[in-house]
Short mmCIF file of C-alpha atoms in Angstrom, two decimals:
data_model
loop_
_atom_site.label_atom_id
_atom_site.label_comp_id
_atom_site.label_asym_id
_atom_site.label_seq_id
_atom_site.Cartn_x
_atom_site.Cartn_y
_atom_site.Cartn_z
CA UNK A 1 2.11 22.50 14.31
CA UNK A 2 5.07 20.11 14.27
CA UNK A 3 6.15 18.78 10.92
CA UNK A 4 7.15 14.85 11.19
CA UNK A 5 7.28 14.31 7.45
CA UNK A 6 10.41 16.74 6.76
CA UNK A 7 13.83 15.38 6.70
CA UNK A 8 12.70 11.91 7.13
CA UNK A 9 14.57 9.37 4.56
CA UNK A 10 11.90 7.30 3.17
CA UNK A 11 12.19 4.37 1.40
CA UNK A 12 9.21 3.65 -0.80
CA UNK A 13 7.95 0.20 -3.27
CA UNK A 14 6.02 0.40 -5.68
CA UNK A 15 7.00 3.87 -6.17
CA UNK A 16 6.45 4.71 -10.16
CA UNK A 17 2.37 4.66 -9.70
CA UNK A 18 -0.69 4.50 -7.54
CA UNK A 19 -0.45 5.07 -4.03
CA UNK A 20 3.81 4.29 -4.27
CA UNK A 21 4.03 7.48 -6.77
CA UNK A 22 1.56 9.92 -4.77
CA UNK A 23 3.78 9.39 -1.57
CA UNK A 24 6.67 9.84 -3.27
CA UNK A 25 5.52 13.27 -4.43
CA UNK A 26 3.73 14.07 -1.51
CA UNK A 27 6.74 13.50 1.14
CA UNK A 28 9.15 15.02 -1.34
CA UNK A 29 7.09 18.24 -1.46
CA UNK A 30 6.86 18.16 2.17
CA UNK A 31 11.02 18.03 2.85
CA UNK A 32 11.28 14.29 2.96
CA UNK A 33 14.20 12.47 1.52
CA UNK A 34 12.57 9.68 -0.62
CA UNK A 35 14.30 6.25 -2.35
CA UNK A 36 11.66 5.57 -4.60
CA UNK A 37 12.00 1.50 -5.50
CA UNK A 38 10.40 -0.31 -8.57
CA UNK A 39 10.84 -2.86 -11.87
CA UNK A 40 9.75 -0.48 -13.65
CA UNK A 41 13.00 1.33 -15.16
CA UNK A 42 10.84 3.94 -17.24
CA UNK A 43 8.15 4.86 -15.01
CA UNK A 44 11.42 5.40 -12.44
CA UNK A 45 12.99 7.80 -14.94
CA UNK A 46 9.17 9.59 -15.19
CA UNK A 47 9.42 10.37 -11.35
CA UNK A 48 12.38 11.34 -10.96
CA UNK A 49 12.52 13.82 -14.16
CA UNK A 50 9.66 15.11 -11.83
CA UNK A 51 11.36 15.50 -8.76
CA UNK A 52 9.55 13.41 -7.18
CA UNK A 53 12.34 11.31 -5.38
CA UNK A 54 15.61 12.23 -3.98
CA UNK A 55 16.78 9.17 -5.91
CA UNK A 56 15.12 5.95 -7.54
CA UNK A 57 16.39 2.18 -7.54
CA UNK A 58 15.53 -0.53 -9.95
CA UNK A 59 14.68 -3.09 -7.19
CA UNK A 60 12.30 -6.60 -6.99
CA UNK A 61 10.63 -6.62 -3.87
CA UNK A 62 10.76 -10.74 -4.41
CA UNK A 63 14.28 -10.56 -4.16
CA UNK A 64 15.16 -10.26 -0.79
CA UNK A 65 19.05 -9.23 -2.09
CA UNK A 66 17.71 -6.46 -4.45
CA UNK A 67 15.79 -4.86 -1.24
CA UNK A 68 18.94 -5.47 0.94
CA UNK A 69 21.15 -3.31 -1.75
CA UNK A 70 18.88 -0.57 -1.83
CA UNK A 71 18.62 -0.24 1.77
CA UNK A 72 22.09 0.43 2.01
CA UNK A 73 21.81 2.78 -0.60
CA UNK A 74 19.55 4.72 1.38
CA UNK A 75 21.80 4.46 4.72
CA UNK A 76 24.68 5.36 2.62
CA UNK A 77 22.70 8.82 1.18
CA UNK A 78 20.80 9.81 3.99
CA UNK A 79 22.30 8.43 7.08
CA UNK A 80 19.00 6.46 8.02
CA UNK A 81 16.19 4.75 7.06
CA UNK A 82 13.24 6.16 8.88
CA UNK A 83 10.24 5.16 7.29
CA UNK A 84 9.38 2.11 4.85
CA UNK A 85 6.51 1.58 3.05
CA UNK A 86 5.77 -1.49 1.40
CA UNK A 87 3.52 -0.50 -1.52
CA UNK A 88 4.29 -2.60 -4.11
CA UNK A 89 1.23 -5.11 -5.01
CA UNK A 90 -0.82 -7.00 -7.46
CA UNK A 91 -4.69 -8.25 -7.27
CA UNK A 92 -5.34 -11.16 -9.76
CA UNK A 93 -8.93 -11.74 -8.51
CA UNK A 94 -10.73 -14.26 -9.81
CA UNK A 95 -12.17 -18.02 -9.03
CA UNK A 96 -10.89 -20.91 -8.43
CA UNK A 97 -12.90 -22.31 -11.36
CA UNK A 98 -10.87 -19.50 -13.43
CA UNK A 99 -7.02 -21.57 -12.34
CA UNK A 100 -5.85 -22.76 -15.43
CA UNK A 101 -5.75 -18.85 -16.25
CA UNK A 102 -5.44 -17.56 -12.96
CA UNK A 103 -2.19 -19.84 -11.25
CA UNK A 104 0.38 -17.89 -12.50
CA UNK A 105 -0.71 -14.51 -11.50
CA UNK A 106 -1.42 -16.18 -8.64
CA UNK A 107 2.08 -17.26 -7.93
CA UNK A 108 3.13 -14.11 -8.84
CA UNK A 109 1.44 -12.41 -6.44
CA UNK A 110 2.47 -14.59 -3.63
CA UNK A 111 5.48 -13.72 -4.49
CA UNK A 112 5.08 -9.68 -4.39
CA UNK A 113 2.09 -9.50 -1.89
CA UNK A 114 3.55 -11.31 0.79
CA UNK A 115 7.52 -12.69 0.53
CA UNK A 116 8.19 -8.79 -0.58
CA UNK A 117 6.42 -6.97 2.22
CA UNK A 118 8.71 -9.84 4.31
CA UNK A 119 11.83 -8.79 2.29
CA UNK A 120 10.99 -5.41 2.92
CA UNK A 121 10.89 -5.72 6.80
CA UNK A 122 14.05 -7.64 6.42
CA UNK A 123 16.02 -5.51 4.62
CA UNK A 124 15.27 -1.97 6.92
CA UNK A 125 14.91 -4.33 10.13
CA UNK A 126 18.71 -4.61 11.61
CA UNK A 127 19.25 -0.71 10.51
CA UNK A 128 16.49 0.45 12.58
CA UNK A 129 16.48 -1.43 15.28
CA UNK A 130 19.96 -0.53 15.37
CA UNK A 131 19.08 3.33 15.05
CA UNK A 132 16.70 2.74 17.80
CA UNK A 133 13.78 3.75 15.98
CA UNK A 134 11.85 3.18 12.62
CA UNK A 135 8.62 2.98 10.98
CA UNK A 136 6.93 -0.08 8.90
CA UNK A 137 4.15 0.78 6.56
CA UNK A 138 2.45 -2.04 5.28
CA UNK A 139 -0.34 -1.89 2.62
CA UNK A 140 -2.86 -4.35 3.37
CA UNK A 141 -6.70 -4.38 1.96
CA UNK A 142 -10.15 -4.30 3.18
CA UNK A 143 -9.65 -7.86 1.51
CA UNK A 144 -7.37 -9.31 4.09
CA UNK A 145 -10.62 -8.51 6.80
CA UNK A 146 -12.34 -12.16 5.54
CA UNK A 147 -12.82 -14.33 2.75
CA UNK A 148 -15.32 -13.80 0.11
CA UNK A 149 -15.27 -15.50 -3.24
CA UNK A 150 -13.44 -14.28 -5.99
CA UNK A 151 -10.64 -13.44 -4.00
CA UNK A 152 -8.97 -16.51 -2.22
CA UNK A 153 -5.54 -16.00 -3.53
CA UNK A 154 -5.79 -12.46 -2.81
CA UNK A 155 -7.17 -11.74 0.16
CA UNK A 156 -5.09 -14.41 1.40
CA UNK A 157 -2.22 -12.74 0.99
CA UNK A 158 -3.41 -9.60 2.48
CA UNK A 159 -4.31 -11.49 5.31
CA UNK A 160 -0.55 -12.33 5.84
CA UNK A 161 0.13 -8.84 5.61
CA UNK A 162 -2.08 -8.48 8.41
CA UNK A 163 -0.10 -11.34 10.29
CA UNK A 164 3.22 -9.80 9.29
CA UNK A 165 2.41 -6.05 10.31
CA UNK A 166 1.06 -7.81 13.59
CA UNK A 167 3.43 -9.80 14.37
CA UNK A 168 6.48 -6.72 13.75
CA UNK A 169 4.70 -4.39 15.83
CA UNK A 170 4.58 -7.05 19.06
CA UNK A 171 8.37 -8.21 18.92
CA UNK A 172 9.81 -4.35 18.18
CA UNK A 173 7.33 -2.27 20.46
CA UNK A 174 9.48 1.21 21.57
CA UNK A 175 12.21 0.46 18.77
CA UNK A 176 9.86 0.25 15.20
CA UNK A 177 6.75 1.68 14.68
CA UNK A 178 3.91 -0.46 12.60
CA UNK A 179 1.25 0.85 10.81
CA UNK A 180 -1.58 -1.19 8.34
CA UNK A 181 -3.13 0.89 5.67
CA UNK A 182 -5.77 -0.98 4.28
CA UNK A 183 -7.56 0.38 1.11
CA UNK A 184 -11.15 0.00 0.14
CA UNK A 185 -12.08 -0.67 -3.95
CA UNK A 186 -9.35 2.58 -5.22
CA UNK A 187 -10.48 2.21 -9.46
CA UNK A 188 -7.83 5.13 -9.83
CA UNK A 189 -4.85 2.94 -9.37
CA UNK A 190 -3.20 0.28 -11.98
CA UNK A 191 -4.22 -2.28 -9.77
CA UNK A 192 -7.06 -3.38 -11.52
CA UNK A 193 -5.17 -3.98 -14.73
CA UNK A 194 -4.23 -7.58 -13.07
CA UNK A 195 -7.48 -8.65 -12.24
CA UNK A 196 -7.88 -11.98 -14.35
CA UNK A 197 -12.22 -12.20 -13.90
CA UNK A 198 -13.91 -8.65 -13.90
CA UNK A 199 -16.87 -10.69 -12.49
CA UNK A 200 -14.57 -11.30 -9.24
CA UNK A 201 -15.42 -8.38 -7.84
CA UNK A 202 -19.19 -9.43 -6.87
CA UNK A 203 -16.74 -10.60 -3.71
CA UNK A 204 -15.95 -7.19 -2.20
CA UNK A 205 -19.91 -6.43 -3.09
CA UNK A 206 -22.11 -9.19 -2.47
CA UNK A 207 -25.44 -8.43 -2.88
CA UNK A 208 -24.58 -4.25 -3.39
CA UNK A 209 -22.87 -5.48 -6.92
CA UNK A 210 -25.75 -4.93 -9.36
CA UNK A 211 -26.83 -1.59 -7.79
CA UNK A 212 -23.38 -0.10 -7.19
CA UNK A 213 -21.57 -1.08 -10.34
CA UNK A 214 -24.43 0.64 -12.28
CA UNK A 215 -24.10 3.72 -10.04
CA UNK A 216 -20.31 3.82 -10.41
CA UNK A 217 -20.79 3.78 -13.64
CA UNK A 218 -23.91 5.50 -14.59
CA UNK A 219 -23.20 8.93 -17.21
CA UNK A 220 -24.38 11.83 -15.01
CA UNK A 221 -24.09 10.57 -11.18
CA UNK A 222 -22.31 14.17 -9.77
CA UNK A 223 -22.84 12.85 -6.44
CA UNK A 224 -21.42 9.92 -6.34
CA UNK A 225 -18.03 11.00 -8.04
CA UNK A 226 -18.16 14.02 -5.59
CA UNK A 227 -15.52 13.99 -2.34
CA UNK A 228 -18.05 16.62 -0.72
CA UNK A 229 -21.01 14.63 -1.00
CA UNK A 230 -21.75 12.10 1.51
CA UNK A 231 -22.68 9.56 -1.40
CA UNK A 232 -19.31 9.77 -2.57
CA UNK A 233 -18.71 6.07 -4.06
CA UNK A 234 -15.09 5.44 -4.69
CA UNK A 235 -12.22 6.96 -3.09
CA UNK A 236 -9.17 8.73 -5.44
CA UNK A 237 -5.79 7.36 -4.35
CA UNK A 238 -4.61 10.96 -3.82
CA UNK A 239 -6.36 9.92 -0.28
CA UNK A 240 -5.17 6.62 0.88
CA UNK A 241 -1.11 8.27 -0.04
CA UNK A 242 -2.91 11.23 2.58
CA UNK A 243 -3.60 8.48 4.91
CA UNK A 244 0.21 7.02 4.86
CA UNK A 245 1.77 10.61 4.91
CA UNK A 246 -0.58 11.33 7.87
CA UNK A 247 0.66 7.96 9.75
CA UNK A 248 4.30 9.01 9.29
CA UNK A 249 3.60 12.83 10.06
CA UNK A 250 3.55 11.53 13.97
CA UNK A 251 6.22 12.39 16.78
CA UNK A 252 7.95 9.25 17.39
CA UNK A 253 6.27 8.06 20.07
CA UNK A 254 2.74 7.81 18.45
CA UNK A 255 1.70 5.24 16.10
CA UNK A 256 -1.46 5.29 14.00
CA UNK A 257 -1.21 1.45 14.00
CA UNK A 258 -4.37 0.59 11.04
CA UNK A 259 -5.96 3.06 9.17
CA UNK A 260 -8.88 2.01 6.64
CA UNK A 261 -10.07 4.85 4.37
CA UNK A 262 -13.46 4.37 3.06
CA UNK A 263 -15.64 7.14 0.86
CA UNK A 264 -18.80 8.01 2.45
CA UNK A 265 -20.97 6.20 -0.10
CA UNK A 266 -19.64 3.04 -0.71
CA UNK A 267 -21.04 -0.18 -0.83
CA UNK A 268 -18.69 -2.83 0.08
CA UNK A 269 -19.16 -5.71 2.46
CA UNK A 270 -16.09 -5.98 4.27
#
């Protein structure tokens, strides 16, 4: 079979953990030439001393300059930018009875969720269009399919990402390719670290939360922590990264446009 990931120049946000860092490694093992982008300077340094990247960038998605500078870095090494995937993200859940704690995270990821997927369209846009051809991966959530409480801000602004992706794909058809990936509950990645009320995620769960939380967590439960089962609960992100790898491992004239990933088992409502 064909190989569409090798030789590709792939720029990647987001790229020092969760789903940003498995792509990294995953393209690079599979020929890819990958600019791996993120704030963070020392989980940068981490990938790279694993040779995971074909170079890294210290770059803020919110600043639409910083993107702009390391796209050209990446036309200048490679020649091209054929793929981008806008990974980097944040999920402050919580309520809107929880704002005087919750605003600034909220701002914050405003900022990241939605004006730095936009930067990141911007900033590859004029290069491949004027290549002829390209490929826009946004990451999106099951929470950008409809509001549910706990996650206004949130889901909000995966909801634009939905809009954005949409939007792309109609006024670039035959020049850049689009594709959604929208993840289902991941624990594995640092995402939950910036959720400001754990008791925001009744949201994604409804009336599944007291039963499935206790499963998820129950000592003992083989089947639900096992990919082969078909009560698997919660996906690693070692397959969502598969998912995005898979959408840019396409000849150029097919596009997997969304792509949800769910395990087998799980109980969410959206």
């Amino acid at each position: 079979m064909s190989d569409h990931v090798a030789g590709k120049a792939i720029i990647v946000t987001g790229a020092a953990k969760g789903f940003g860092r498995l792509v990294c490694e995953m393209a690079t093992a599979r020929g890819a030439r990958v600019l791996a982008l993120d704030v963070d300077a020392a989980g940068l340094a981490d990938l790279a001393a694993a040779g995971a990247a074909a170079a890294t960038r210290i770059a803020d998605v919110t600043d639409l300059s910083s993107l702009k500078a390391a796209a050209a870095e990446a036309v200048q090494r490679f020649g091209a930018i054929d793929v981008m995937v806008n990974n980097a993200g944040v999920m402050p859940l919580a309520f809107y009875a929880d704002h005087a704690a919750a605003t600034e995270a909220w701002s914050r990821c405003i900022d990241i969720n939605i004006k730095g997927v936009l930067n990141g369209i911007v900033a590859v846009h004029d290069q491949m269009i004027a290549q002829g051809r390209g490929h826009v991966i946004n990451l999106s959530s099951i929470y950008g399919n409809f509001p549910v409480a706990g996650a206004g801000v949130y889901g909000a602004t995966k909801a634009a990402v939905n809009f954005l992706s949409d939007a792309l794909r109609a006024e670039s058809q035959g020049r850049i390719k689009v594709t959604t990936i929208r993840p289902t509950g991941v624990p594995g990645t640092n995402l939950g670290s910036g959720i400001v009320n754990p008791g925001a995620i009744v949201g994604i769960l409804g009336q599944n939360a007291p039963g499935y939380l206790g499963a998820l967590q129950g000592e003992g439960n083989a089947e639900g922590k096992d990919p082969e089962s078909i009560r698997y609960l919660a996906l690693e992100p070692r397959y969502i990264a598969e998912a995005i790898l898979h959408a840019i491992d396409q000849p150029w004239g097919v596009t997997l446009s969304d792509i949800t990933v769910r395990a087998a088992g799980d109980q969410y409502i959206l």
